[in-house]
Amino acid sequence: MKPAFYITTAIDYPNGVPHIGHAYEKIAADALARFKKLDGYEVFFLTGTDEHGLKMAQTAEKQGLTPLEWATKNSTRFKQMDALLGVEYDRFIRTTDQDHVVSSQAIWQRMVEAGDIYLDAYSGWYSVRDEAYYAEEETTVNADGVRLGPQGTPVEWTEEKSYFFRLSAYQDRLLAYYETHPDFIRPESRRNEVVSFVKGGLQDLSISRTTFSWGIPVPGDEEHVMYVWVDALTNYITGVGYPDLASESFKRFWPANLHIIGKDIIRFHAVYWPAFLLSAGLEPPKTVFAHGFIHNRGEKMSKSVGNVIDPFDLANAYGVDALRYFLLREIPFGQDGSYSHEAIVARTNADLANDLGNLAQRSLSMIAKNLGGTLPASGTPAPDDAAILAMADAMASKVREAMEIQQIHQALGAIWSVVAEANRYFAGAAPWELRKTDPERFGTVLWTTAEVVRQVAMLAQPFIPASASKLLDLLAVPAEARTFDRLGEAGRLVGGTALPPPVGVFPRYVEPEAPTAS
Ligand code: ME8
């Protein structure tokens, strides 16, 4: 039986259409999921939308829609984004799904039974936009006399009855958990942040609201709806069958291997979530990985500045794989990064069109032109041939090592360093000269190059799935021979195989012509 691997993304607020930050996270998680699938795991990949809360209700009202209509409209757009970008999830969960309501009420009940939930009154500075209360000292008053929370959003003094979660009781257990599970929070810098936050002391958490009704009712007290984060985090267990602990999927996939989230929501995932799970008698996930933020030319994206980037526009302008490659290669996973037209064009043309595209195109068209499209035999390798082949064979373990610690950019770096070396090899071997002088070595160089391209394309599948698959088609690699157990010797190209006519796989990005002045 295959080992199991359960990976999730954050569930997005469908309070508008998706932006490039949403796309980035889903693409990264997709690459990690595809990698594991190709590497022999049974993968379950969960993503979705987080649809409750006051903000959703308020925006819906402004649009003249019910909250569910508004959520449905935008949730559909998130699904369309996934379809366009090749994000192949196993389930798209919506927190308005009926099974999720059942699951959220079940975990709540378990936390009640554990003695961790009590009713009290709450007052404090509440930000509707952040859906969070702040302490007085976290707020400031701006020049217009408006009080703002730490994220710069307006806060209002609010008093309500509320259920509380006894988070303060979990400080020591959480610290012990971080200590014994060094991989629970990644990257390392985030882990340190979380540990020092928890060491600073934890306050009990207000986890219900009575001032609005767009949420999951608290079991046994319908005047309250759950705080949206209780319901949101629970999606990760609903997705694999909670509360049915005996279900095949729950037994197989919980605890999750990897929650991929952005750096702004690490506290919810690395402090509240494991505390809720421990309270309910469930194991916390194995790893929470926080990625960085994407900025537009170094500037924070915001609707008011008008520099929010639409992933649909980008995919249409540059191509899906060029966009995926750019985001995953350019930004060290875990750090912030920037998007610009120049940077994506540079990556597309240098790495994809020139380096990999030309290598494949030149070698394959030589086979088509001079050998009638039949792959030559491997022949007797000269030291140069053996060296580049050895480098290609060593690539898988480097890529795997990087993916194991979510260093996606390093995985791509390892693949593209083989591409660079293969280009040097090809230029040095000068097959166009060997054709007349040494036909046997001519064949060996072309076979070797094709075999290196095969392994590059195999390992590139998680990142640029459509293009990698086209390359493998050009090498006549059958669909069932594209999993990672066929890397290296196990899947060598065989001389004598008929190859289809080569076509370009990586188009260069050419600037659209500027309209001529008239
Ligand atoms: O936080 N760059 O939803 P969300 C990179 N519903 N990532 C970004 C980003 C940017 N500019 N902006 C946002 C929520 N993100 C909650 C999650 S999970 C149980 C509930 C990331 O739509 C952000 O960090 O505001 C988060 O991981 C995801 O996009 C969804 O953000």
Coordinates of C-alpha atoms and ligand atoms in Angstrom, one line a residue:
M1 CA 0.0 0.0 0.0
K2 CA 1.2 3.5 -0.9
P3 CA 2.1 5.8 2.0
A4 CA -0.4 8.6 2.6
F5 CA 0.2 12.3 2.2
Y6 CA -2.4 14.9 3.2
I7 CA -1.7 18.5 2.1
T8 CA -3.9 21.6 2.5
T9 CA -4.0 25.3 1.6
A10 CA -5.5 28.1 3.5
I11 CA -9.2 28.4 2.6
D12 CA -9.6 31.8 0.9
Y13 CA -12.2 34.5 1.9
P14 CA -14.5 34.7 -1.1
N15 CA -15.2 38.3 -0.3
G16 CA -14.0 39.4 -3.7
V17 CA -12.2 37.7 -6.6
P18 CA -8.9 35.9 -6.2
H19 CA -5.6 37.8 -6.4
I20 CA -2.1 36.7 -7.2
G21 CA -1.3 35.9 -3.6
H22 CA -4.1 33.4 -3.6
A23 CA -2.9 31.9 -6.8
Y24 CA 0.7 31.7 -5.5
E25 CA -0.3 29.6 -2.5
K26 CA -2.4 27.2 -4.5
I27 CA 0.3 26.7 -7.2
A28 CA 2.9 26.0 -4.5
A29 CA 0.7 23.5 -2.8
D30 CA -0.2 21.9 -6.1
A31 CA 3.5 21.5 -7.0
L32 CA 4.1 19.8 -3.6
A33 CA 1.0 17.6 -4.0
R34 CA 2.0 16.6 -7.6
F35 CA 5.5 15.8 -6.5
K36 CA 4.4 13.4 -3.8
K37 CA 1.9 11.8 -6.1
L38 CA 4.6 11.1 -8.7
D39 CA 6.9 10.0 -6.0
G40 CA 4.6 7.1 -5.0
Y41 CA 2.3 8.6 -2.3
E42 CA -1.4 8.5 -2.1
V43 CA -2.1 12.2 -1.9
F44 CA -5.1 14.0 -0.6
F45 CA -5.1 17.7 -1.5
L46 CA -7.7 20.0 0.1
T47 CA -8.4 23.6 -0.7
G48 CA -11.5 25.8 -0.6
T49 CA -13.2 28.9 0.6
D50 CA -13.9 30.4 4.1
E51 CA -17.4 31.8 3.8
H52 CA -18.7 32.8 7.2
G53 CA -18.2 36.0 9.3
L54 CA -19.5 39.5 9.6
K55 CA -17.3 40.8 6.7
M56 CA -18.9 38.4 4.2
A57 CA -22.4 39.3 5.5
Q58 CA -21.8 43.0 5.2
T59 CA -20.3 42.9 1.7
A60 CA -23.1 40.7 0.5
E61 CA -25.7 43.2 1.8
K62 CA -24.0 46.0 -0.1
Q63 CA -24.3 43.9 -3.2
G64 CA -27.9 43.2 -2.6
L65 CA -27.2 39.5 -2.2
T66 CA -27.6 36.9 0.5
P67 CA -24.3 35.9 2.1
L68 CA -24.6 32.5 0.5
E69 CA -25.2 34.0 -2.9
W70 CA -22.2 36.3 -2.6
A71 CA -20.0 33.5 -1.3
T72 CA -21.1 31.2 -4.1
K73 CA -20.5 33.7 -6.8
N74 CA -16.9 34.3 -5.7
S75 CA -16.2 30.7 -4.6
T76 CA -16.9 29.8 -8.2
R77 CA -14.3 32.2 -9.4
F78 CA -11.7 30.6 -7.0
K79 CA -12.5 27.2 -8.5
Q80 CA -12.1 28.7 -12.0
M81 CA -8.7 30.0 -11.0
D82 CA -7.7 26.5 -9.9
A83 CA -8.9 25.0 -13.1
L84 CA -7.0 27.6 -15.2
L85 CA -3.8 27.2 -13.2
G86 CA -3.7 23.4 -13.2
V87 CA -4.3 23.2 -9.4
E88 CA -5.5 19.6 -9.1
Y89 CA -7.1 19.4 -5.7
D90 CA -9.0 16.3 -4.4
R91 CA -11.7 18.3 -2.7
F92 CA -12.7 21.9 -2.8
I93 CA -14.4 22.5 0.6
R94 CA -16.8 25.4 1.3
T95 CA -17.4 26.1 4.9
T96 CA -21.1 26.3 4.1
D97 CA -21.0 22.7 3.1
Q98 CA -23.4 20.7 5.3
D99 CA -20.8 18.2 6.4
H100 CA -18.6 21.0 7.6
V101 CA -21.4 22.4 9.8
V102 CA -21.7 19.0 11.4
S103 CA -18.0 18.7 11.8
S104 CA -17.6 22.2 13.4
Q105 CA -20.4 21.5 15.9
A106 CA -18.8 18.2 16.7
I107 CA -15.3 19.6 17.5
W108 CA -17.0 22.3 19.6
Q109 CA -18.9 19.7 21.5
R110 CA -15.6 17.8 22.2
M111 CA -14.0 21.0 23.5
V112 CA -17.0 21.6 25.8
E113 CA -16.7 18.0 27.1
A114 CA -13.0 18.6 27.7
G115 CA -14.0 21.5 30.0
D116 CA -12.2 24.1 27.7
I117 CA -15.2 26.2 26.8
Y118 CA -17.1 28.6 29.1
L119 CA -19.5 31.5 28.8
D120 CA -18.5 35.0 29.9
A121 CA -18.8 38.6 28.7
Y122 CA -16.5 40.2 26.4
S123 CA -15.6 43.8 25.8
G124 CA -12.8 45.3 23.8
W125 CA -11.8 47.1 20.6
Y126 CA -13.2 45.0 17.7
S127 CA -12.1 45.3 14.1
V128 CA -14.8 44.1 11.7
R129 CA -12.3 43.9 8.9
D130 CA -9.8 41.7 10.9
E131 CA -12.6 39.9 12.7
A132 CA -10.5 40.3 15.8
Y133 CA -10.5 42.0 19.2
Y134 CA -7.5 44.1 20.2
A135 CA -6.2 45.3 23.5
E136 CA -6.3 49.0 24.1
E137 CA -2.5 49.3 23.8
E138 CA -2.6 47.6 20.4
T139 CA -4.7 50.4 19.0
T140 CA -3.9 54.0 17.9
V141 CA -6.0 57.0 17.1
N142 CA -5.3 58.6 13.7
A143 CA -5.4 62.3 12.7
D144 CA -9.2 62.1 12.0
G145 CA -9.8 60.8 15.5
V146 CA -10.5 57.2 14.2
R147 CA -9.2 54.4 16.4
L148 CA -7.3 51.8 14.4
G149 CA -6.1 48.3 15.2
P150 CA -2.5 47.1 14.6
Q151 CA -3.4 46.2 10.9
G152 CA -4.5 49.8 10.4
T153 CA -8.2 48.9 10.2
P154 CA -10.9 50.8 12.2
V155 CA -11.9 49.3 15.6
E156 CA -15.1 49.8 17.6
W157 CA -15.8 49.4 21.3
T158 CA -17.9 46.2 21.5
E159 CA -19.5 44.4 24.4
E160 CA -21.1 41.0 24.0
K161 CA -21.7 37.7 25.7
S162 CA -19.2 35.2 24.4
Y163 CA -18.0 31.7 24.8
F164 CA -14.3 31.5 25.6
F165 CA -11.8 28.8 24.8
R166 CA -9.3 28.1 27.7
L167 CA -6.2 28.8 25.6
S168 CA -4.3 30.0 28.7
A169 CA -4.4 26.4 29.9
Y170 CA -2.5 25.2 26.8
Q171 CA 0.7 27.3 27.1
D172 CA 2.9 24.6 28.5
R173 CA 1.4 21.8 26.4
L174 CA 2.0 23.9 23.3
L175 CA 5.6 24.7 24.2
A176 CA 6.2 21.1 25.0
Y177 CA 4.7 20.2 21.6
Y178 CA 6.9 22.6 19.7
E179 CA 9.9 21.3 21.6
T180 CA 9.2 17.6 20.7
H181 CA 8.1 18.4 17.1
P182 CA 10.8 20.5 15.6
D183 CA 9.1 20.4 12.2
F184 CA 5.7 21.6 13.4
I185 CA 6.3 25.2 12.3
R186 CA 8.4 25.9 9.2
P187 CA 10.5 27.8 8.2
E188 CA 12.6 28.1 11.3
S189 CA 12.3 31.9 11.6
R190 CA 8.5 31.5 12.0
R191 CA 8.9 28.8 14.6
N192 CA 11.0 31.2 16.7
E193 CA 8.3 33.9 16.4
V194 CA 5.6 31.5 17.5
V195 CA 7.6 30.1 20.4
S196 CA 8.4 33.5 21.8
F197 CA 4.7 34.6 21.4
V198 CA 3.5 31.6 23.4
K199 CA 6.2 32.1 26.0
G200 CA 4.9 35.6 26.5
G201 CA 1.7 34.1 27.9
L202 CA -1.7 33.2 26.4
Q203 CA -5.1 34.7 27.1
D204 CA -8.3 32.8 26.7
L205 CA -9.9 33.3 23.3
S206 CA -13.3 34.6 22.6
I207 CA -14.8 32.0 20.2
S208 CA -18.5 33.0 19.6
R209 CA -20.4 36.1 18.5
T210 CA -23.9 37.3 19.1
T211 CA -23.9 40.5 17.1
F212 CA -24.5 38.8 13.7
S213 CA -25.8 35.4 12.5
W214 CA -23.9 34.5 9.4
G215 CA -21.9 31.6 10.9
I216 CA -22.3 28.1 12.3
P217 CA -24.6 28.0 15.3
V218 CA -23.1 27.1 18.6
P219 CA -24.5 23.7 19.6
G220 CA -27.1 24.2 22.4
D221 CA -27.1 28.0 22.3
E222 CA -28.4 29.3 18.9
E223 CA -28.0 32.9 20.0
H224 CA -24.3 32.5 19.3
V225 CA -22.5 31.7 16.1
M226 CA -18.9 30.4 16.2
Y227 CA -16.0 32.8 15.7
V228 CA -15.1 32.4 12.1
W229 CA -11.6 31.0 12.8
V230 CA -13.0 28.1 14.8
D231 CA -15.1 27.1 11.9
A232 CA -12.4 27.9 9.3
L233 CA -9.6 25.8 10.9
T234 CA -11.9 22.9 11.3
N235 CA -12.1 22.6 7.5
Y236 CA -8.9 20.6 7.6
I237 CA -10.5 17.7 9.5
T238 CA -13.9 18.0 7.8
G239 CA -12.1 17.4 4.5
V240 CA -11.0 13.9 5.6
G241 CA -14.2 12.8 7.2
Y242 CA -14.4 14.2 10.8
P243 CA -16.3 13.6 13.0
D244 CA -16.3 10.0 11.7
L245 CA -13.0 9.0 13.4
A246 CA -13.5 5.4 12.1
S247 CA -13.8 6.5 8.5
E248 CA -11.2 5.1 6.1
S249 CA -10.2 8.6 5.0
F250 CA -9.8 10.0 8.5
K251 CA -7.7 7.0 9.7
R252 CA -5.6 7.3 6.5
F253 CA -5.0 11.0 6.3
W254 CA -5.2 12.6 9.7
P255 CA -2.9 14.1 11.1
A256 CA -2.3 16.2 8.0
N257 CA 1.3 16.2 6.7
L258 CA 1.4 19.8 5.6
H259 CA -0.7 22.9 6.0
I260 CA 0.5 25.5 3.5
I261 CA -0.5 29.0 4.6
G262 CA 0.7 32.6 4.4
K263 CA 2.8 34.3 7.1
D264 CA -0.1 36.5 8.3
I265 CA -2.1 33.6 9.6
I266 CA 0.5 31.6 11.4
R267 CA -0.7 32.3 14.9
F268 CA -4.1 30.8 14.1
H269 CA -2.5 27.7 12.7
A270 CA 0.4 27.2 15.0
V271 CA -1.2 28.3 18.3
Y272 CA -5.0 28.1 18.2
W273 CA -5.4 25.1 15.9
P274 CA -3.1 22.7 17.8
A275 CA -4.8 23.8 21.1
F276 CA -8.3 23.1 19.7
L277 CA -7.1 19.7 18.4
L278 CA -5.5 18.7 21.7
S279 CA -8.6 19.8 23.5
A280 CA -10.7 17.6 21.2
G281 CA -8.4 14.7 21.7
L282 CA -7.0 14.9 18.1
E283 CA -3.4 15.0 16.9
P284 CA -2.1 18.3 15.6
P285 CA -0.8 18.4 11.9
K286 CA 2.8 17.4 11.3
T287 CA 3.9 20.6 9.7
V288 CA 2.5 24.1 9.2
F289 CA 4.6 25.9 6.5
A290 CA 4.2 29.7 6.2
H291 CA 5.0 31.2 2.8
G292 CA 5.8 34.9 2.3
F293 CA 3.8 37.6 0.6
I294 CA 3.9 38.7 -3.0
H295 CA 4.2 42.4 -3.7
N296 CA 3.7 44.3 -6.9
R297 CA 7.1 45.8 -7.8
G298 CA 8.0 45.7 -4.1
E299 CA 4.8 47.4 -3.0
K300 CA 2.1 45.8 -0.9
M301 CA -1.0 45.1 -3.1
S302 CA -4.2 46.8 -2.1
K303 CA -7.5 47.6 -3.6
S304 CA -7.3 51.2 -2.8
V305 CA -3.9 51.6 -4.4
G306 CA -5.3 49.8 -7.5
N307 CA -2.2 47.5 -7.9
V308 CA -3.9 44.2 -7.2
I309 CA -2.8 41.6 -9.7
D310 CA -5.4 39.4 -11.3
P311 CA -4.1 35.8 -11.8
F312 CA -6.3 35.3 -14.8
D313 CA -4.7 38.2 -16.6
L314 CA -1.2 36.9 -15.8
A315 CA -1.9 33.4 -17.0
N316 CA -3.4 34.7 -20.2
A317 CA -0.6 37.1 -20.9
Y318 CA 2.4 34.8 -20.1
G319 CA 1.0 31.2 -20.1
V320 CA 0.1 29.1 -17.2
D321 CA 3.4 27.2 -16.9
A322 CA 5.5 30.4 -17.3
L323 CA 3.5 31.9 -14.5
R324 CA 3.9 28.8 -12.3
Y325 CA 7.6 28.5 -13.1
F326 CA 8.2 32.2 -12.3
L327 CA 6.4 32.2 -9.0
L328 CA 8.0 29.0 -7.8
R329 CA 11.6 29.7 -9.0
E330 CA 11.9 33.4 -8.4
I331 CA 10.7 33.6 -4.8
P332 CA 12.5 31.5 -2.2
F333 CA 9.5 29.6 -0.6
G334 CA 9.0 31.1 2.8
Q335 CA 10.2 34.6 1.9
D336 CA 8.4 37.6 0.5
G337 CA 8.8 38.2 -3.2
S338 CA 8.0 40.7 -5.9
Y339 CA 6.2 40.4 -9.2
S340 CA 7.1 42.5 -12.2
H341 CA 6.6 42.2 -15.9
E342 CA 10.3 42.4 -16.6
A343 CA 11.1 39.6 -14.1
I344 CA 8.6 37.2 -15.4
V345 CA 9.6 37.8 -19.0
A346 CA 13.3 37.3 -18.1
R347 CA 12.6 34.0 -16.4
T348 CA 10.3 32.8 -19.3
N349 CA 12.8 33.6 -22.0
A350 CA 16.0 32.7 -20.3
D351 CA 15.1 29.5 -18.3
L352 CA 12.2 28.1 -20.3
A353 CA 12.6 29.2 -23.9
N354 CA 16.4 29.4 -24.1
D355 CA 17.8 26.9 -21.7
L356 CA 15.3 24.0 -21.7
G357 CA 13.3 24.8 -24.8
N358 CA 16.4 25.2 -27.1
L359 CA 18.1 22.1 -25.7
A360 CA 15.1 20.0 -26.4
Q361 CA 14.4 21.6 -29.7
R362 CA 17.9 21.4 -31.0
S363 CA 18.6 17.8 -30.1
L364 CA 15.2 16.5 -31.1
S365 CA 15.2 18.3 -34.5
M366 CA 18.6 16.8 -35.2
I367 CA 17.1 13.3 -34.6
A368 CA 14.2 14.2 -36.8
K369 CA 16.3 15.6 -39.6
N370 CA 19.3 13.2 -39.7
L371 CA 17.9 10.0 -38.2
G372 CA 14.4 10.0 -39.6
G373 CA 13.0 10.6 -36.2
T374 CA 14.3 7.3 -34.7
L375 CA 16.0 7.6 -31.4
P376 CA 19.6 6.4 -31.8
A377 CA 21.2 3.8 -29.5
S378 CA 23.0 4.9 -26.4
G379 CA 26.2 3.5 -27.8
T380 CA 29.5 3.5 -25.9
P381 CA 29.6 6.6 -23.6
A382 CA 32.7 8.8 -23.7
P383 CA 33.6 10.4 -20.3
D384 CA 31.6 13.6 -21.1
D385 CA 28.5 11.5 -21.9
A386 CA 28.9 9.5 -18.8
A387 CA 29.4 12.6 -16.7
I388 CA 26.2 14.4 -17.8
L389 CA 24.2 11.3 -17.5
A390 CA 25.5 10.8 -13.9
M391 CA 24.5 14.3 -13.1
A392 CA 21.0 13.7 -14.4
D393 CA 20.7 10.5 -12.4
A394 CA 21.8 12.4 -9.3
M395 CA 19.2 15.1 -9.8
A396 CA 16.2 13.2 -8.3
S397 CA 17.7 12.9 -4.8
K398 CA 18.6 16.6 -4.7
V399 CA 15.1 17.6 -5.8
R400 CA 13.5 15.2 -3.4
E401 CA 15.6 16.5 -0.5
A402 CA 14.6 20.1 -1.3
M403 CA 10.9 19.2 -1.6
E404 CA 11.0 17.4 1.6
I405 CA 11.6 20.7 3.4
Q406 CA 9.4 22.7 1.0
Q407 CA 12.3 24.5 -0.6
I408 CA 10.6 24.5 -4.0
H409 CA 12.9 27.1 -5.5
Q410 CA 15.9 24.9 -4.6
A411 CA 14.3 21.9 -6.3
L412 CA 13.9 24.0 -9.4
G413 CA 17.4 25.3 -9.0
A414 CA 18.7 21.7 -8.9
I415 CA 16.8 20.8 -12.1
W416 CA 17.9 23.9 -14.0
S417 CA 21.6 23.4 -13.0
V418 CA 21.4 20.1 -14.9
V419 CA 19.8 21.9 -17.8
A420 CA 22.7 24.5 -17.8
E421 CA 25.3 21.7 -17.7
A422 CA 23.5 19.8 -20.5
N423 CA 23.6 22.9 -22.7
R424 CA 27.4 23.1 -22.1
Y425 CA 27.8 19.4 -22.8
F426 CA 25.8 19.7 -26.0
A427 CA 27.7 22.7 -27.3
G428 CA 31.0 21.1 -26.3
A429 CA 30.2 17.8 -28.0
A430 CA 29.2 19.7 -31.2
P431 CA 27.0 16.9 -32.6
W432 CA 26.5 18.9 -35.9
E433 CA 30.2 18.2 -36.6
L434 CA 30.1 14.5 -35.4
R435 CA 27.4 13.7 -37.9
K436 CA 29.9 13.3 -40.7
T437 CA 33.1 12.5 -38.7
D438 CA 31.8 10.1 -36.1
P439 CA 28.2 8.9 -36.6
E440 CA 28.4 6.5 -33.7
R441 CA 29.3 9.2 -31.2
F442 CA 26.7 11.5 -33.0
G443 CA 24.1 9.0 -31.9
T444 CA 25.5 8.7 -28.4
V445 CA 25.4 12.5 -27.9
L446 CA 21.8 12.7 -29.1
W447 CA 20.7 9.8 -27.1
T448 CA 22.4 11.1 -24.0
T449 CA 20.9 14.6 -24.4
A450 CA 17.4 13.1 -25.0
E451 CA 17.8 11.0 -21.8
V452 CA 18.8 14.0 -19.8
V453 CA 15.8 16.0 -21.2
R454 CA 13.6 13.0 -20.2
Q455 CA 14.7 13.2 -16.6
V456 CA 14.5 16.9 -16.5
A457 CA 10.9 16.8 -17.9
M458 CA 10.0 14.0 -15.5
L459 CA 11.1 16.0 -12.5
A460 CA 9.6 19.3 -13.9
Q461 CA 6.1 17.8 -14.1
P462 CA 5.0 19.0 -10.7
F463 CA 6.0 22.6 -11.5
I464 CA 5.1 23.0 -15.2
P465 CA 2.8 20.1 -15.8
A466 CA 1.5 20.9 -19.3
S467 CA 4.9 21.7 -20.8
A468 CA 6.6 18.8 -19.1
S469 CA 4.0 16.5 -20.4
K470 CA 4.5 17.8 -23.9
L471 CA 8.2 17.2 -23.7
L472 CA 7.6 13.6 -22.5
D473 CA 5.2 13.2 -25.5
L474 CA 8.0 14.3 -27.8
L475 CA 10.3 11.7 -26.3
A476 CA 7.5 9.0 -26.7
V477 CA 7.5 8.3 -22.9
P478 CA 4.3 6.4 -22.3
A479 CA 1.9 7.9 -19.7
E480 CA 2.5 5.0 -17.3
A481 CA 6.2 5.6 -17.3
R482 CA 6.2 9.1 -16.0
T483 CA 6.3 8.4 -12.2
F484 CA 9.5 8.9 -10.3
D485 CA 10.2 5.2 -9.9
R486 CA 11.2 5.5 -13.6
L487 CA 13.9 8.1 -13.1
G488 CA 17.5 7.0 -13.7
E489 CA 18.2 3.5 -15.1
A490 CA 14.6 2.2 -14.5
G491 CA 13.2 4.3 -17.3
R492 CA 16.0 4.8 -19.8
L493 CA 15.1 5.8 -23.3
V494 CA 15.5 2.9 -25.7
G495 CA 17.3 3.3 -29.0
G496 CA 15.1 2.5 -32.0
T497 CA 12.0 4.2 -30.6
A498 CA 10.1 6.3 -33.2
L499 CA 9.7 9.9 -32.0
P500 CA 6.9 12.2 -33.1
P501 CA 7.9 15.3 -35.1
P502 CA 9.4 17.9 -32.7
V503 CA 7.5 21.0 -32.0
G504 CA 8.4 24.0 -29.8
V505 CA 7.2 23.6 -26.2
F506 CA 8.3 26.9 -24.6
P507 CA 7.4 30.0 -26.6
R508 CA 9.5 33.1 -26.1
Y509 CA 7.6 36.0 -24.7
V510 CA 7.5 38.8 -27.3
E511 CA 6.3 42.2 -26.3
P512 CA 3.1 43.1 -28.1
E513 CA 3.8 45.8 -30.8
A514 CA 3.2 49.2 -29.5
P515 CA 0.3 50.8 -31.3
T516 CA 1.8 53.2 -34.0
A517 CA 1.0 56.8 -33.6
S518 CA -1.4 58.1 -36.3
Ligands
ME8_1 O1 -6.7 34.4 5.6 N1 0.9 37.1 -1.1 O2 -8.1 34.1 3.8 P1 -7.4 35.2 2.7 C1 0.9 35.8 -0.8 N2 -9.7 32.7 5.2 N3 -0.1 35.2 -0.1 C2 -1.1 35.9 0.3 C3 -1.2 37.3 -0.1 C4 -0.1 37.9 -0.8 N4 -0.1 39.1 -1.2 N5 -2.4 37.8 0.4 C5 -3.0 36.7 1.1 C6 -7.6 33.9 5.1 N6 -2.3 35.6 1.0 C7 -8.5 32.9 5.8 C8 -7.7 31.6 5.9 S1 -7.4 29.1 6.7 C9 -8.2 28.1 7.8 C10 -8.4 30.6 6.7 C11 -2.6 34.3 1.5 O3 -8.3 35.1 1.5 C12 -2.9 34.4 3.0 O4 -1.7 34.4 3.8 O5 -7.2 36.5 3.4 C13 -3.6 33.1 3.2 O6 -2.8 32.0 3.4 C14 -4.4 32.9 1.9 O7 -3.7 33.8 0.9 C15 -5.8 33.3 2.0 O8 -6.0 34.6 2.5

